XYZ file of N, CA and C in Angstrom:
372
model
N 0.848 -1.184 0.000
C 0.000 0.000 0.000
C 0.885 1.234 0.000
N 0.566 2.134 -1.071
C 1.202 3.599 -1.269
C 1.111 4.112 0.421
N 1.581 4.989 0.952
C 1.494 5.975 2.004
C 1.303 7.293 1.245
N 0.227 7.986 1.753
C 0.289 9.399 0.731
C 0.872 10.324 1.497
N 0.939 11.336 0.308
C 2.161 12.112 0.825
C 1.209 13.428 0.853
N 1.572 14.246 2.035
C 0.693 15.617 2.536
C 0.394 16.448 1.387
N 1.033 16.315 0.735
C 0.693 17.415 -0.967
C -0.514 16.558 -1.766
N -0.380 15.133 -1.420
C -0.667 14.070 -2.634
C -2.694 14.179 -2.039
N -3.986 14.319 -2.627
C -4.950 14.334 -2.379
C -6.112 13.382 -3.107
N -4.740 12.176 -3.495
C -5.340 11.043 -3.651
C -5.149 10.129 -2.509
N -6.269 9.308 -2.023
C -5.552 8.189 -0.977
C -6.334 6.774 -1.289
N -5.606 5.962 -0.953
C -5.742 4.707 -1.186
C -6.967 3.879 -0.278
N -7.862 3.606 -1.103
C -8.839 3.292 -0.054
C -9.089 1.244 0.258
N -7.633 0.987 0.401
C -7.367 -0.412 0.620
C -7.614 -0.437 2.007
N -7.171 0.310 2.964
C -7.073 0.224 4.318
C -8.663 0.085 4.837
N -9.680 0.194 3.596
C -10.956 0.353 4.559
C -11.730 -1.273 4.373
N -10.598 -1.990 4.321
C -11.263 -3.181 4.238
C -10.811 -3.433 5.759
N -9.499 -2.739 6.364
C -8.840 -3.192 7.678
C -9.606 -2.447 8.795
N -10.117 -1.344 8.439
C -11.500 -0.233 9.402
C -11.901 -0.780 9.414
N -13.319 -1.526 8.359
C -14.412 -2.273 8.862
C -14.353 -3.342 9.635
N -12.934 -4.176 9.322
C -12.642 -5.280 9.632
C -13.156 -5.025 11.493
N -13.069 -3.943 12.350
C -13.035 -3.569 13.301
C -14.402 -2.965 13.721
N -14.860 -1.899 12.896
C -15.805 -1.143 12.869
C -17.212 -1.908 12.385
N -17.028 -2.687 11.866
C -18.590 -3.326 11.400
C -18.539 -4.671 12.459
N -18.295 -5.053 13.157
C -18.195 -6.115 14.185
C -19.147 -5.813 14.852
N -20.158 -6.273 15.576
C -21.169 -6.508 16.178
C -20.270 -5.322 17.982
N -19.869 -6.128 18.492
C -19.061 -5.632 19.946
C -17.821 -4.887 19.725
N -17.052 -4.649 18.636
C -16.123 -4.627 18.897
C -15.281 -3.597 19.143
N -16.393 -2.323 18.494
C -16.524 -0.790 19.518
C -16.389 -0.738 20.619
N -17.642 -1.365 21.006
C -17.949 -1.100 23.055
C -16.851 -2.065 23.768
N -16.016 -2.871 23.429
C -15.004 -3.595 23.992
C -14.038 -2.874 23.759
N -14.003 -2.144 22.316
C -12.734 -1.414 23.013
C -12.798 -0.044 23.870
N -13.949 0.595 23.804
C -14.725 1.405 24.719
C -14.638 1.096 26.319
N -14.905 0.040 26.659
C -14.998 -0.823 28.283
C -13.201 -0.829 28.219
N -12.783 -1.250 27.451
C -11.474 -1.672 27.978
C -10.709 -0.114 27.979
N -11.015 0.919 26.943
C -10.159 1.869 27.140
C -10.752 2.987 28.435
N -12.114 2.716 28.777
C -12.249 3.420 30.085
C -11.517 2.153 31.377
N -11.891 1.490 31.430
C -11.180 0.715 33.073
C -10.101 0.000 32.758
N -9.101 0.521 31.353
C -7.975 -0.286 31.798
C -7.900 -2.155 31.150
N -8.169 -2.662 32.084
C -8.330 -4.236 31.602
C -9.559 -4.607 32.722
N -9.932 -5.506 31.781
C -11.394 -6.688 32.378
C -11.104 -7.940 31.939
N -11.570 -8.589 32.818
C -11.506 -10.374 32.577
C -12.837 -10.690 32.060
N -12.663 -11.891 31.333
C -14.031 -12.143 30.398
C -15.169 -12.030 31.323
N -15.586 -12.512 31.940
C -17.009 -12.181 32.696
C -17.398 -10.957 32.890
N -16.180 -9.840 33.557
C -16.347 -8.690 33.321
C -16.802 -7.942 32.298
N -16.236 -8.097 31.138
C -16.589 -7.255 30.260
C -18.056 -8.322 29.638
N -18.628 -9.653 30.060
C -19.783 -9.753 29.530
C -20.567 -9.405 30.520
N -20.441 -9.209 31.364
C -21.488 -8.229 32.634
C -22.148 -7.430 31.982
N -20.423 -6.328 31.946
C -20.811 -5.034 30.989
C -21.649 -4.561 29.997
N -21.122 -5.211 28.748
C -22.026 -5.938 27.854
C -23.539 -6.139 27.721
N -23.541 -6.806 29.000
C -25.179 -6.771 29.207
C -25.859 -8.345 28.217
N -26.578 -8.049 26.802
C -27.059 -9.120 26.525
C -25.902 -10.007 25.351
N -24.423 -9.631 25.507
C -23.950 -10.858 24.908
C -23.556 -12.122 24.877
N -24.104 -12.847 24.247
C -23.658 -14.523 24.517
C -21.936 -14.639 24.724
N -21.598 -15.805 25.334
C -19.899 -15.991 25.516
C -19.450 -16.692 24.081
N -19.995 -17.194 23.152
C -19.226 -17.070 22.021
C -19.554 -15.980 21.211
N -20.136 -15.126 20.922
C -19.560 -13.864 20.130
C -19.009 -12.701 21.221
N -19.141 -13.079 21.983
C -17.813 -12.289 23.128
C -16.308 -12.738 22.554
N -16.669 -14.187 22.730
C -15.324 -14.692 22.952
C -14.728 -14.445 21.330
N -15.335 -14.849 20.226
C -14.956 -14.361 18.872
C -14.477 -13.001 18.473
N -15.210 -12.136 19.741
C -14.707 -10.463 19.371
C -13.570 -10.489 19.691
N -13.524 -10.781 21.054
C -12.145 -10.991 21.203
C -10.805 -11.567 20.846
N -11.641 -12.572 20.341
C -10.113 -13.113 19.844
C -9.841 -12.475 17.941
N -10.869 -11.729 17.458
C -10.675 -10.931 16.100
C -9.941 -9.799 16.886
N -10.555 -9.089 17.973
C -9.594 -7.778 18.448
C -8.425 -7.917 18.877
N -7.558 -9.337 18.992
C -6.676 -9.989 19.216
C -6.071 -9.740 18.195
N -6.658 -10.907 17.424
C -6.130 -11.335 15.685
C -5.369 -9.734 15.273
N -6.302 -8.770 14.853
C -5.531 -7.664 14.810
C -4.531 -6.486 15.277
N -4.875 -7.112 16.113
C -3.777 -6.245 17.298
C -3.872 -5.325 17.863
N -5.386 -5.172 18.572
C -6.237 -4.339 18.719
C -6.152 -4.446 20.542
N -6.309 -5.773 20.797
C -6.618 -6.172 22.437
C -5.675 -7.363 22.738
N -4.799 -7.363 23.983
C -4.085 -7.889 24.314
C -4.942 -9.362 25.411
N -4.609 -10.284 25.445
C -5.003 -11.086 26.378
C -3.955 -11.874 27.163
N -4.238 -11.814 28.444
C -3.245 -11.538 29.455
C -3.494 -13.077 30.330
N -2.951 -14.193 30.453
C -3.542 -15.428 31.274
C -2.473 -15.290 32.495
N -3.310 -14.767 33.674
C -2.441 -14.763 34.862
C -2.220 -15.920 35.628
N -1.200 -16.772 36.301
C -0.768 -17.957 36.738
C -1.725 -17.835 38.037
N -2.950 -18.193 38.137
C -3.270 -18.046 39.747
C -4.183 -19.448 39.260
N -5.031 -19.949 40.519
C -5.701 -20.984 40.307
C -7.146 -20.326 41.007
N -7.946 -21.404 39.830
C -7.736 -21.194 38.621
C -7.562 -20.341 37.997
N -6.771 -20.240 36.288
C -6.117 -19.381 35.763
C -6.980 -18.421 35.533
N -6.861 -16.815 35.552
C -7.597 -15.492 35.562
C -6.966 -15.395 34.234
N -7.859 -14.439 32.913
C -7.655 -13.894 31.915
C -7.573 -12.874 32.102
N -7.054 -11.457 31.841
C -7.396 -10.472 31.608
C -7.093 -10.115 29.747
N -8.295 -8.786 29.653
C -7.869 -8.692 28.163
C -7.602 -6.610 28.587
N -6.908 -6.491 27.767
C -6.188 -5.273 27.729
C -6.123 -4.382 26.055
N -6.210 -3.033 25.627
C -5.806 -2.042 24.697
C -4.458 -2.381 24.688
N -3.749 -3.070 23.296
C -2.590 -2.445 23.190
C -1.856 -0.860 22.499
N -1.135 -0.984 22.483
C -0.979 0.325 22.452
C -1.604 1.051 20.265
N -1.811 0.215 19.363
C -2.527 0.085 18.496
C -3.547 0.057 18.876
N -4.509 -0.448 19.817
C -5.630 -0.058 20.200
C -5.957 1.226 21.064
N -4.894 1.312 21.807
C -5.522 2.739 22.258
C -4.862 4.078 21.771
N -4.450 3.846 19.953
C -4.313 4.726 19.315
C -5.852 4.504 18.495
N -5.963 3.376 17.944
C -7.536 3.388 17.531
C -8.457 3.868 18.237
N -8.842 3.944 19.213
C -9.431 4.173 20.543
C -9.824 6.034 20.389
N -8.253 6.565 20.428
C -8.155 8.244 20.374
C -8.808 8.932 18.869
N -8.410 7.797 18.002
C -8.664 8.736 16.559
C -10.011 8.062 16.409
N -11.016 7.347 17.365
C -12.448 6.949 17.242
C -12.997 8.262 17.949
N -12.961 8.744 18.874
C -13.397 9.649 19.694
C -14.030 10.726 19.025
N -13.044 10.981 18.099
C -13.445 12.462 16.971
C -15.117 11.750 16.785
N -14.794 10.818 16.107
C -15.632 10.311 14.900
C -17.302 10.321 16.371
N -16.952 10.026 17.456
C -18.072 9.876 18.502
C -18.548 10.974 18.711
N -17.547 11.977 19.159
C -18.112 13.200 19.393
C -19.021 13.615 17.821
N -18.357 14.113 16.983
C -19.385 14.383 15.904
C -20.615 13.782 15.744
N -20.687 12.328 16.429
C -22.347 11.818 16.034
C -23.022 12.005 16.914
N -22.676 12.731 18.221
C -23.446 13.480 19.776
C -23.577 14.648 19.493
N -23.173 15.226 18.612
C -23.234 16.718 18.282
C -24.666 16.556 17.356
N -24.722 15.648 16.776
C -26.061 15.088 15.864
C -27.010 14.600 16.687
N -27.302 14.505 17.774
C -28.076 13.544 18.073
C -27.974 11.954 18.745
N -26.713 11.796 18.762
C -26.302 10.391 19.295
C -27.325 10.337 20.579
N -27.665 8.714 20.464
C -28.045 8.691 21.638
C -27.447 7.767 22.980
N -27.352 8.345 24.037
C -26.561 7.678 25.154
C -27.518 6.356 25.422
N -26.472 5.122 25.724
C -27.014 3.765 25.447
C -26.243 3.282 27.156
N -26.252 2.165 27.577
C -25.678 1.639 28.860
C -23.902 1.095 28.045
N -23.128 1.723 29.070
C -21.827 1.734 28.568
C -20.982 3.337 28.351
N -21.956 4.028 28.238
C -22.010 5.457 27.887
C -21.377 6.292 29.494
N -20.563 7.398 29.429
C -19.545 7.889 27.965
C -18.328 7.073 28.295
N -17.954 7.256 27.115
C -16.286 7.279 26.493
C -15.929 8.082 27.831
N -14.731 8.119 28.156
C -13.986 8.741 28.603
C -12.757 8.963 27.979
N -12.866 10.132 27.414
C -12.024 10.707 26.455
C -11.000 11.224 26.581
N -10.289 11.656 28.568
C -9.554 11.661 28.780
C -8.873 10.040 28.797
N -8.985 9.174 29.351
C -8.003 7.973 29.090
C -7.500 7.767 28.197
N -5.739 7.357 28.359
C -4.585 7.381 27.160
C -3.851 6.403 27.597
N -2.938 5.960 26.827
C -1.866 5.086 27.388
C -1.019 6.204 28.784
């Protein structure tokens, strides 16, 4: 894939097969939403959160927000073994340049849902 160059006001619209790949996912907003407000949650946690999702398309989000390198998963040695899943630092650059895109659709009308807000101060 070309990288465009700041003069150049053509851009390559290959990368929006790798956006949706993220963005059209059923959860895979509000997981990274939950995870970039508290940090890290262990699976039950974030299906609490969640509210009405089943544990396999939990568990599938996760392991696609994995696959890309979006959410880290963390298996801590205790008994029995604790998961945590975590923003890597690709995710909580995705995370910052989503925010814009949130605020503009609250400026429209968005409507606040359970999970709500972003906390837009949290950063690496």
């Amino acid at each position: 894939m070309r990288k465009p160059r700041a003069e150049d006001n053509d851009i390559c619209f290959c990368p929006l097969h790798g956006l949706l790949d993220v963005v059209a996912k059923k959860w895979a907003l509000l997981i990274i939403a939950i995870l970039g407000n508290e940090g890290e949650k262990g699976f039950n946690e974030l299906k609490k959160e969640l509210g009405c999702i089943g544990p396999k398309p939990l568990s599938d989000s996760l392991k696609n927000l994995e696959r890309i390198g979006l959410v880290r998963k963390q298996v801590l040695e205790t008994s029995p073994p604790t998961v945590k899943y975590s923003l890597t630092p690709d995710g909580w650059e995705f995370r910052k340049n989503l925010i814009p895109m949130l605020l503009w659709v609250s400026e429209r009308g968005g409507q606040e849902m359970p999970g709500c807000p972003i906390n837009a101060g949290n950063h690496v």
